[in-house]
Short mmCIF file of C-alpha atoms in Angstrom, two decimals:
data_model
loop_
_atom_site.label_atom_id
_atom_site.label_comp_id
_atom_site.label_asym_id
_atom_site.label_seq_id
_atom_site.Cartn_x
_atom_site.Cartn_y
_atom_site.Cartn_z
CA UNK A 141 0.00 0.00 0.00
CA UNK A 142 1.39 3.35 -1.05
CA UNK A 143 1.77 6.27 1.25
CA UNK A 144 2.00 9.92 0.37
CA UNK A 145 5.42 11.12 1.53
CA UNK A 146 5.47 14.03 3.99
CA UNK A 147 8.60 16.19 4.00
CA UNK A 148 9.55 18.40 6.89
CA UNK A 149 10.93 21.80 5.83
CA UNK A 150 11.90 23.84 8.92
CA UNK A 151 8.54 24.45 10.60
CA UNK A 152 6.47 23.52 7.57
CA UNK A 153 5.34 20.11 6.35
CA UNK A 154 5.35 19.63 2.59
CA UNK A 155 3.06 17.05 1.03
CA UNK A 156 3.24 16.44 -2.70
CA UNK A 157 0.41 14.31 -4.01
CA UNK A 158 1.68 12.44 -7.07
CA UNK A 159 -0.97 9.76 -7.54
CA UNK A 160 -4.75 9.75 -7.60
CA UNK A 161 -6.07 10.02 -4.07
CA UNK A 162 -8.08 6.91 -3.30
CA UNK A 163 -10.14 6.41 -0.15
CA UNK A 164 -7.46 4.40 1.68
CA UNK A 165 -4.66 6.71 0.67
CA UNK A 166 -6.58 9.82 1.70
CA UNK A 167 -7.43 8.42 5.13
CA UNK A 168 -3.83 7.33 5.66
CA UNK A 169 -2.55 10.75 4.60
CA UNK A 170 -4.85 12.45 7.10
CA UNK A 171 -3.64 10.21 9.91
CA UNK A 172 0.04 10.50 8.98
CA UNK A 173 -0.18 14.24 8.67
CA UNK A 174 -1.88 14.71 12.03
CA UNK A 175 0.81 12.56 13.67
CA UNK A 176 3.64 14.43 11.95
CA UNK A 177 2.22 17.82 12.93
CA UNK A 178 2.14 16.77 16.56
CA UNK A 179 5.57 15.10 16.36
CA UNK A 180 7.37 17.99 14.64
CA UNK A 181 5.36 20.87 16.06
CA UNK A 182 4.98 22.26 12.55
CA UNK A 183 3.03 25.46 12.10
CA UNK A 184 2.19 25.11 8.45
CA UNK A 185 1.21 22.47 5.92
CA UNK A 186 1.70 22.87 2.18
CA UNK A 187 -0.13 20.41 -0.06
CA UNK A 188 1.15 20.38 -3.63
CA UNK A 189 -1.37 19.15 -6.18
CA UNK A 190 0.58 20.06 -9.33
CA UNK A 191 0.50 16.43 -10.46
CA UNK A 192 -3.24 16.00 -10.04
CA UNK A 193 -5.22 15.98 -13.30
CA UNK A 194 -8.55 15.59 -11.61
CA UNK A 195 -9.82 17.14 -8.42
CA UNK A 196 -13.31 15.88 -7.67
CA UNK A 197 -15.58 16.48 -4.72
CA UNK A 198 -13.91 13.63 -2.82
CA UNK A 199 -10.43 15.12 -3.15
CA UNK A 200 -11.87 18.53 -2.34
CA UNK A 201 -13.47 17.20 0.83
CA UNK A 202 -10.27 15.39 1.81
CA UNK A 203 -8.27 18.60 1.41
CA UNK A 204 -10.85 20.51 3.47
CA UNK A 205 -10.72 17.87 6.20
CA UNK A 206 -6.93 17.99 6.29
CA UNK A 207 -7.11 21.77 6.58
CA UNK A 208 -9.56 21.57 9.50
CA UNK A 209 -7.56 18.91 11.31
CA UNK A 210 -4.35 20.91 10.91
CA UNK A 211 -6.15 24.04 12.07
CA UNK A 212 -7.09 22.28 15.30
CA UNK A 213 -3.42 21.37 15.75
CA UNK A 214 -2.44 25.04 15.18
CA UNK A 215 -1.05 24.59 11.68
CA UNK A 216 -2.25 26.54 8.64
CA UNK A 217 -2.83 24.66 5.42
CA UNK A 218 -2.18 26.01 1.93
CA UNK A 219 -2.98 24.04 -1.21
CA UNK A 220 -0.57 24.96 -4.01
CA UNK A 221 -0.07 24.29 -7.71
CA UNK A 222 -3.60 23.75 -8.88
CA UNK A 223 -3.60 23.42 -12.65
CA UNK A 224 -5.69 25.78 -14.80
CA UNK A 225 -7.66 22.88 -16.25
CA UNK A 226 -8.46 21.64 -12.75
CA UNK A 227 -9.59 25.10 -11.64
CA UNK A 228 -11.81 25.48 -14.72
CA UNK A 229 -13.38 22.07 -14.12
CA UNK A 230 -14.04 22.89 -10.48
CA UNK A 231 -15.72 26.16 -11.46
CA UNK A 232 -17.79 24.49 -14.17
CA UNK A 233 -18.89 21.83 -11.70
CA UNK A 234 -19.65 24.47 -9.10
CA UNK A 235 -17.33 23.01 -6.45
CA UNK A 236 -15.99 26.04 -4.58
CA UNK A 237 -13.57 24.17 -2.22
CA UNK A 238 -14.69 25.91 0.95
CA UNK A 239 -12.24 26.34 3.78
CA UNK A 240 -9.12 25.81 1.67
CA UNK A 241 -6.52 28.50 1.07
CA UNK A 242 -4.62 28.29 -2.18
CA UNK A 243 -1.43 29.70 -3.64
CA UNK A 244 0.05 29.45 -7.12
CA UNK A 245 3.26 27.63 -6.17
CA UNK A 246 5.23 26.38 -3.19
CA UNK A 247 7.19 29.63 -2.98
CA UNK A 248 4.08 31.77 -2.70
CA UNK A 249 2.58 29.19 -0.34
CA UNK A 250 5.55 29.57 2.00
CA UNK A 251 5.19 33.37 1.77
CA UNK A 252 1.54 33.07 2.66
CA UNK A 253 2.24 30.87 5.69
CA UNK A 254 4.95 33.23 6.86
CA UNK A 255 2.66 36.22 6.50
CA UNK A 256 -0.10 34.57 8.51
CA UNK A 257 2.42 33.60 11.16
CA UNK A 258 3.77 37.15 11.26
CA UNK A 259 0.37 38.78 11.57
CA UNK A 260 -0.69 36.22 14.17
CA UNK A 261 2.61 36.79 15.99
CA UNK A 262 2.14 40.54 15.70
CA UNK A 263 -1.29 40.21 17.28
CA UNK A 264 0.19 38.31 20.16
CA UNK A 265 3.05 40.77 20.52
CA UNK A 266 0.69 43.75 20.52
CA UNK A 267 -1.26 41.94 23.21
CA UNK A 268 1.91 41.70 25.22
CA UNK A 269 2.92 45.27 24.40
CA UNK A 270 -0.49 46.52 25.33
CA UNK A 271 -0.36 44.53 28.52
CA UNK A 272 3.05 45.81 29.61
CA UNK A 273 2.22 49.55 29.65
CA UNK A 274 -0.82 48.66 31.73
CA UNK A 275 1.52 47.03 34.19
CA UNK A 276 4.18 49.74 33.98
CA UNK A 277 1.81 52.68 33.73
CA UNK A 278 0.38 52.40 37.25
CA UNK A 279 3.91 52.13 38.64
CA UNK A 280 5.04 55.72 37.86
CA UNK A 281 1.85 57.13 39.30
CA UNK A 282 2.59 56.13 42.94
CA UNK A 283 6.13 57.52 42.58
CA UNK B 900 -22.07 9.13 -72.33
CA UNK B 901 -20.60 6.62 -74.77
CA UNK B 902 -17.31 6.82 -76.61
CA UNK B 903 -18.77 8.20 -79.85
CA UNK B 904 -20.70 10.92 -78.10
CA UNK B 905 -17.65 12.22 -76.29
CA UNK B 906 -15.55 12.07 -79.47
CA UNK B 907 -18.23 13.98 -81.39
CA UNK B 908 -18.43 16.58 -78.63
CA UNK B 909 -14.65 16.96 -78.54
CA UNK B 910 -14.64 17.42 -82.30
CA UNK B 911 -17.42 19.99 -82.07
CA UNK B 912 -15.48 21.85 -79.41
CA UNK B 913 -12.26 21.89 -81.41
CA UNK B 914 -14.08 23.01 -84.61
CA UNK B 915 -15.90 25.87 -82.95
CA UNK B 916 -13.26 26.82 -80.41
CA UNK B 917 -13.30 30.57 -81.05
CA UNK B 918 -17.08 30.93 -81.29
CA UNK B 919 -17.86 28.96 -78.15
CA UNK B 920 -15.09 30.56 -76.11
CA UNK B 921 -16.19 34.02 -77.16
CA UNK B 922 -19.83 33.47 -76.28
CA UNK B 923 -18.94 31.69 -73.04
CA UNK B 924 -16.66 34.47 -71.77
CA UNK B 925 -19.16 37.10 -72.90
CA UNK B 926 -22.04 35.57 -70.96
CA UNK B 927 -19.92 35.12 -67.83
CA UNK B 928 -18.38 38.59 -68.05
CA UNK B 929 -21.81 40.12 -67.61
CA UNK B 930 -22.44 38.32 -64.36
CA UNK B 931 -19.02 39.22 -62.96
CA UNK B 932 -19.59 42.92 -63.67
CA UNK B 933 -15.98 43.86 -64.19
CA UNK B 934 -14.57 42.48 -60.99
CA UNK B 935 -12.20 40.30 -62.98
CA UNK B 936 -10.09 41.65 -65.85
CA UNK B 937 -10.96 40.45 -69.35
CA UNK B 938 -7.51 39.04 -69.96
CA UNK B 939 -7.61 37.04 -66.77
CA UNK B 940 -11.04 35.67 -67.56
CA UNK B 941 -10.00 34.80 -71.10
CA UNK B 942 -6.91 33.01 -69.86
CA UNK B 943 -8.84 31.03 -67.22
CA UNK B 944 -11.51 29.98 -69.69
CA UNK B 945 -9.07 29.03 -72.40
CA UNK B 946 -7.27 26.71 -70.03
CA UNK B 947 -10.57 25.31 -68.83
CA UNK B 948 -11.83 24.87 -72.36
CA UNK B 949 -8.73 22.98 -73.46
CA UNK B 950 -8.84 20.75 -70.43
CA UNK B 951 -12.51 20.00 -70.99
CA UNK B 952 -11.91 19.22 -74.63
CA UNK B 953 -8.95 17.00 -73.76
CA UNK B 954 -11.02 15.17 -71.18
CA UNK B 955 -13.84 14.55 -73.69
CA UNK B 956 -11.31 13.47 -76.27
CA UNK B 957 -9.96 10.91 -73.81
CA UNK B 958 -13.46 9.46 -73.28
CA UNK B 959 -13.78 10.72 -69.73
CA UNK B 960 -17.39 10.26 -68.73
CA UNK B 961 -17.15 10.27 -64.94
CA UNK B 962 -15.49 13.11 -63.08
CA UNK B 963 -13.71 10.73 -60.69
CA UNK B 964 -11.87 8.90 -63.47
CA UNK B 965 -8.13 9.61 -63.69
CA UNK B 966 -8.40 11.38 -67.07
CA UNK B 967 -10.39 14.19 -65.47
CA UNK B 968 -7.73 15.04 -62.89
CA UNK B 969 -6.34 18.02 -64.85
CA UNK B 970 -9.78 19.40 -65.47
CA UNK B 971 -10.76 19.02 -61.82
CA UNK B 972 -7.64 20.69 -60.49
CA UNK B 973 -8.23 23.63 -62.85
CA UNK B 974 -11.82 23.91 -61.68
CA UNK B 975 -10.74 23.66 -58.04
CA UNK B 976 -8.23 26.47 -58.53
CA UNK B 977 -10.86 28.58 -60.23
CA UNK B 978 -13.49 28.15 -57.52
CA UNK B 979 -10.97 28.66 -54.73
CA UNK B 980 -9.79 31.93 -56.22
CA UNK B 981 -13.40 33.01 -56.77
CA UNK B 982 -14.16 32.22 -53.11
CA UNK B 983 -11.15 34.23 -51.94
CA UNK B 984 -12.09 37.20 -54.08
CA UNK B 985 -15.59 37.31 -52.66
CA UNK B 986 -17.65 36.13 -55.63
CA UNK B 987 -20.96 34.52 -54.80
CA UNK B 988 -21.64 30.82 -55.21
CA UNK B 989 -24.03 31.47 -58.11
CA UNK B 990 -21.47 33.55 -59.97
CA UNK B 991 -18.91 30.80 -59.56
CA UNK B 992 -21.21 28.00 -60.66
CA UNK B 993 -22.57 30.02 -63.60
CA UNK B 994 -19.02 30.25 -64.97
CA UNK B 995 -19.17 26.52 -65.57
CA UNK B 996 -22.81 26.12 -66.55
CA UNK B 997 -22.91 28.84 -69.18
CA UNK B 998 -20.74 26.86 -71.58
CA UNK B 999 -23.79 24.65 -72.20
CA UNK B 1000 -25.68 27.44 -73.96
CA UNK B 1001 -22.60 28.43 -75.95
CA UNK B 1002 -22.21 24.85 -77.11
CA UNK B 1003 -25.90 24.48 -77.92
CA UNK B 1004 -25.75 27.47 -80.25
CA UNK B 1005 -23.05 25.91 -82.40
CA UNK B 1006 -24.75 22.51 -82.69
CA UNK B 1007 -25.21 22.13 -86.45
CA UNK B 1008 -27.52 19.19 -86.07
CA UNK B 1009 -30.31 20.24 -83.68
CA UNK B 1010 -32.09 16.95 -84.32
CA UNK B 1011 -32.27 13.76 -82.29
CA UNK B 1012 -28.57 12.84 -82.18
CA UNK B 1013 -27.35 16.37 -81.56
CA UNK B 1014 -29.85 16.85 -78.73
CA UNK B 1015 -28.88 13.53 -77.17
CA UNK B 1016 -25.24 14.60 -77.36
CA UNK B 1017 -26.05 17.90 -75.76
CA UNK B 1018 -28.00 16.20 -72.97
CA UNK B 1019 -25.03 13.95 -72.27
CA UNK B 1020 -22.75 16.97 -72.29
CA UNK B 1021 -25.12 18.73 -69.87
CA UNK B 1022 -25.05 15.81 -67.46
CA UNK B 1023 -21.25 15.87 -67.47
CA UNK B 1024 -21.22 19.63 -67.00
CA UNK B 1025 -23.69 19.36 -64.11
CA UNK B 1026 -21.28 17.09 -62.28
CA UNK B 1027 -18.47 19.53 -62.91
CA UNK B 1028 -20.67 22.36 -61.69
CA UNK B 1029 -21.46 20.52 -58.49
CA UNK B 1030 -17.78 19.85 -57.99
CA UNK B 1031 -17.05 23.55 -58.46
CA UNK B 1032 -19.74 24.42 -55.96
CA UNK B 1033 -18.39 21.98 -53.41
CA UNK B 1034 -14.83 23.29 -53.74
CA UNK B 1035 -16.16 26.82 -53.43
CA UNK B 1036 -17.97 25.99 -50.18
CA UNK B 1037 -14.91 24.20 -48.78
CA UNK B 1038 -12.71 27.16 -49.65
CA UNK B 1039 -15.17 29.51 -47.95
CA UNK B 1040 -15.26 27.28 -44.85
CA UNK B 1041 -11.48 27.24 -44.73
CA UNK B 1042 -11.39 31.04 -44.92
CA UNK B 1043 -13.92 31.38 -42.11
CA UNK B 1044 -12.09 28.92 -39.87
CA UNK B 1045 -8.79 30.63 -40.58
CA UNK B 1046 -10.21 34.04 -39.70
CA UNK B 1047 -11.85 32.77 -36.52
CA UNK B 1048 -8.51 31.34 -35.44
CA UNK B 1049 -6.74 34.59 -36.23
CA UNK B 1050 -9.33 36.43 -34.20
CA UNK B 1051 -8.75 34.14 -31.24
CA UNK B 1052 -5.00 34.58 -31.59
CA UNK B 1053 -4.94 38.34 -31.67
CA UNK B 1054 -7.61 39.05 -29.16
CA UNK B 1055 -6.23 37.64 -25.94
CA UNK B 1056 -2.74 38.78 -25.08
CA UNK B 1057 -1.55 38.42 -21.50
CA UNK B 1058 0.55 41.42 -20.46
CA UNK B 1059 2.89 41.57 -17.52
CA UNK B 1060 2.35 44.91 -15.76
CA UNK B 1061 4.56 44.57 -12.71
CA UNK B 1062 6.47 41.89 -10.91
CA UNK B 1063 3.70 39.49 -9.93
CA UNK B 1064 0.92 41.34 -11.75
CA UNK B 1065 -0.45 40.28 -15.14
CA UNK B 1066 -3.26 41.91 -17.12
CA UNK B 1067 -5.56 40.60 -19.82
CA UNK B 1068 -7.16 43.31 -21.95
CA UNK B 1069 -10.27 41.76 -23.44
CA UNK B 1070 -11.33 43.30 -26.75
CA UNK B 1071 -14.44 42.61 -28.79
CA UNK B 1072 -17.57 40.64 -28.18
CA UNK B 1073 -17.05 37.71 -25.84
CA UNK B 1074 -18.63 34.41 -26.78
CA UNK B 1075 -18.13 31.05 -25.12
CA UNK B 1076 -15.18 29.99 -27.29
CA UNK B 1077 -13.35 33.30 -26.92
CA UNK B 1078 -13.85 33.62 -23.19
CA UNK B 1079 -12.75 30.01 -22.78
CA UNK B 1080 -9.50 30.81 -24.58
CA UNK B 1081 -9.03 34.01 -22.58
CA UNK B 1082 -9.66 32.10 -19.36
CA UNK B 1083 -7.16 29.37 -20.20
CA UNK B 1084 -4.51 31.87 -21.31
CA UNK B 1085 -4.90 33.92 -18.15
CA UNK B 1086 -4.75 30.93 -15.82
CA UNK B 1087 -1.79 29.45 -17.66
CA UNK B 1088 -0.01 32.81 -17.49
CA UNK B 1089 -0.60 32.88 -13.74
CA UNK B 1090 1.09 29.50 -13.40
CA UNK B 1091 3.94 30.34 -15.79
CA UNK B 1092 4.79 33.69 -14.23
CA UNK B 1093 3.81 32.81 -10.67
CA UNK B 1094 1.84 36.05 -10.44
CA UNK B 1095 -0.53 36.23 -7.50
CA UNK B 1096 -2.46 39.13 -9.06
CA UNK B 1097 -4.34 39.33 -12.33
CA UNK B 1098 -6.27 42.24 -13.81
CA UNK B 1099 -9.05 41.51 -16.28
CA UNK B 1100 -9.63 44.66 -18.29
CA UNK B 1101 -12.95 44.81 -20.14
CA UNK B 1102 -12.63 48.31 -21.61
CA UNK B 1103 -12.81 46.85 -25.12
CA UNK B 1104 -15.88 44.70 -24.51
CA UNK B 1105 -18.80 46.48 -26.16
CA UNK B 1106 -21.58 44.86 -24.16
CA UNK B 1107 -21.93 42.69 -21.10
CA UNK B 1108 -24.87 40.35 -20.87
CA UNK B 1109 -25.52 37.62 -18.34
CA UNK B 1110 -23.51 35.10 -20.33
CA UNK B 1111 -20.44 37.31 -20.61
CA UNK B 1112 -20.69 38.19 -16.93
CA UNK B 1113 -20.91 34.48 -16.15
CA UNK B 1114 -17.71 33.83 -18.12
CA UNK B 1115 -15.88 36.65 -16.35
CA UNK B 1116 -17.07 35.42 -12.96
CA UNK B 1117 -15.92 31.90 -13.72
CA UNK B 1118 -12.48 33.15 -14.68
CA UNK B 1119 -12.18 35.13 -11.46
CA UNK B 1120 -13.30 32.20 -9.31
CA UNK B 1121 -10.96 29.80 -11.10
CA UNK B 1122 -8.07 32.20 -10.48
CA UNK B 1123 -9.04 32.39 -6.83
CA UNK B 1124 -9.13 28.60 -6.61
CA UNK B 1125 -5.57 28.53 -7.91
CA UNK B 1126 -4.52 31.02 -5.27
CA UNK B 1127 -4.42 34.25 -7.25
CA UNK B 1128 -6.54 37.36 -6.92
CA UNK B 1129 -8.33 38.62 -9.97
CA UNK B 1130 -9.49 42.23 -10.35
CA UNK B 1131 -11.92 43.42 -13.00
CA UNK B 1132 -11.22 46.84 -14.45
CA UNK B 1133 -12.41 49.04 -17.30
CA UNK B 1134 -16.10 48.93 -16.50
CA UNK B 1135 -17.75 51.71 -18.49
CA UNK B 1136 -20.76 53.60 -17.09
CA UNK B 1137 -23.28 51.96 -19.43
CA UNK B 1138 -21.90 48.54 -18.62
CA UNK B 1139 -22.13 49.23 -14.90
CA UNK B 1140 -25.77 50.16 -15.40
CA UNK B 1141 -26.42 47.04 -17.47
CA UNK B 1142 -24.80 44.86 -14.84
CA UNK B 1143 -26.98 46.33 -12.11
CA UNK B 1144 -30.18 46.19 -14.14
CA UNK B 1145 -29.49 42.57 -15.09
CA UNK B 1146 -29.08 41.81 -11.40
CA UNK B 1147 -25.60 40.34 -11.80
CA UNK B 1148 -23.82 40.01 -8.47
CA UNK B 1149 -20.06 40.32 -8.53
CA UNK B 1150 -19.94 39.46 -4.84
CA UNK B 1151 -16.63 40.18 -3.16
CA UNK B 1152 -14.73 40.47 -6.44
CA UNK B 1153 -12.82 43.73 -6.64
CA UNK B 1154 -13.94 45.91 -9.55
CA UNK B 1155 -12.33 49.16 -10.64
CA UNK B 1156 -13.32 51.79 -13.17
CA UNK B 1157 -10.03 51.75 -15.04
CA UNK B 1158 -6.79 49.86 -15.36
CA UNK B 1159 -4.73 52.46 -13.48
CA UNK B 1160 -6.98 52.24 -10.42
CA UNK B 1161 -6.71 48.47 -10.52
CA UNK B 1162 -2.91 48.59 -10.75
CA UNK B 1163 -2.77 51.09 -7.90
CA UNK B 1164 -4.96 48.81 -5.78
CA UNK B 1165 -2.75 45.81 -6.48
CA UNK B 1166 0.46 47.72 -5.74
CA UNK B 1167 -0.99 48.89 -2.41
CA UNK B 1168 -1.88 45.29 -1.59
CA UNK B 1169 1.64 44.24 -2.48
CA UNK B 1170 3.00 46.95 -0.22
CA UNK B 1171 4.75 48.88 -2.99
CA UNK B 1172 5.32 52.51 -2.01
CA UNK B 1173 3.73 54.88 -4.48
CA UNK B 1174 5.04 58.43 -4.62
CA UNK B 1175 1.98 60.51 -5.32
CA UNK B 1176 -0.42 62.92 -3.68
CA UNK B 1177 -2.67 60.14 -2.36
CA UNK B 1178 0.28 58.17 -1.03
CA UNK B 1179 2.12 61.08 0.63
CA UNK B 1180 -0.76 62.86 2.32
CA UNK B 1181 -1.27 60.26 5.09
CA UNK B 1182 2.46 60.40 5.78
CA UNK B 1183 2.23 64.17 6.21
CA UNK B 1184 -0.75 63.75 8.50
CA UNK B 1185 1.05 61.47 10.92
#
């Protein structure tokens, strides 16, 4: 039984789907990926579907599930490399792929993950920054 | 048509060459109304006449027999050039048919045998006429297909505007085939250049109906699925009104009035600093 290889790139997991996703393979990929996210503490998942000729509702649902599972484990998912023909077919079929973020290629996918991390980090930092003046502000007053 | 008939006809044609040719060209020249020079017409018909005579002399009775090959290729050339020069189908076919009358006039024996000969000749000519007509139609079809392809070629360029920004200026009426090509070109260009932004400029689209809007929407959604953002620009006032009155919803798709606004929007999104009044004033304010 084949497995879809999962590569670890710094804090990102890279999955390149090279064969048609069948039921078994999809389930196994979900399980493997969840385990790897926990094991490596990755903060992002990039799924490359450049090699896929067909993306049907099943593949779409699988990708959405993977994205939700990763989200729960605090990792963002970006699907990259969708072919024009695939995108056209999806639009013609009216399958909007809800809950999946996409980027044109792995490079832009990495950029996207980094940007989300930065803005999320910035939010947290501002929380901290906002919290610290509150702590320090009352101090000068008694002096 | 038997052997003797075709021999007799060939003999008749060779005896009355000048008379028949003259009357034939004269009757055709009227229908062409000076769109073809006399010398050209004369030359074409002389060649045709000789080939026809040679074919009859060689006992050709069916147009698909090998002896008729020369005649057919001449006819094919003639009808193709007529099609290219914009002559009608009737004008082209008449060129062939009118030799019948010219030949009938020179029949010395207008009795039973002569009439039978002429009928046989007519049948042969009818086949040639049909062949001419068919070649004419094929040539016309080829021209139309060629032009449609040229139209597709020239109408959908993908232009790179900035690093990571491509634009597709759509020009002319959009039908399914054209918008399909435009869609594929745009999406392929996104992949090839790795541009996360695309601008679809519809300044050159004369009218937007529900179908065209549907095609544009599909393109935008497909680009979004691939991970790129697509902006529609160049919406003229009338088109904006049509879109609203047709009840077309563009949803959360960004639309701009002109290409420059769209480019400015994209550059802002990309975080490119723009030196200009609108870009500097906030800086002054802070």
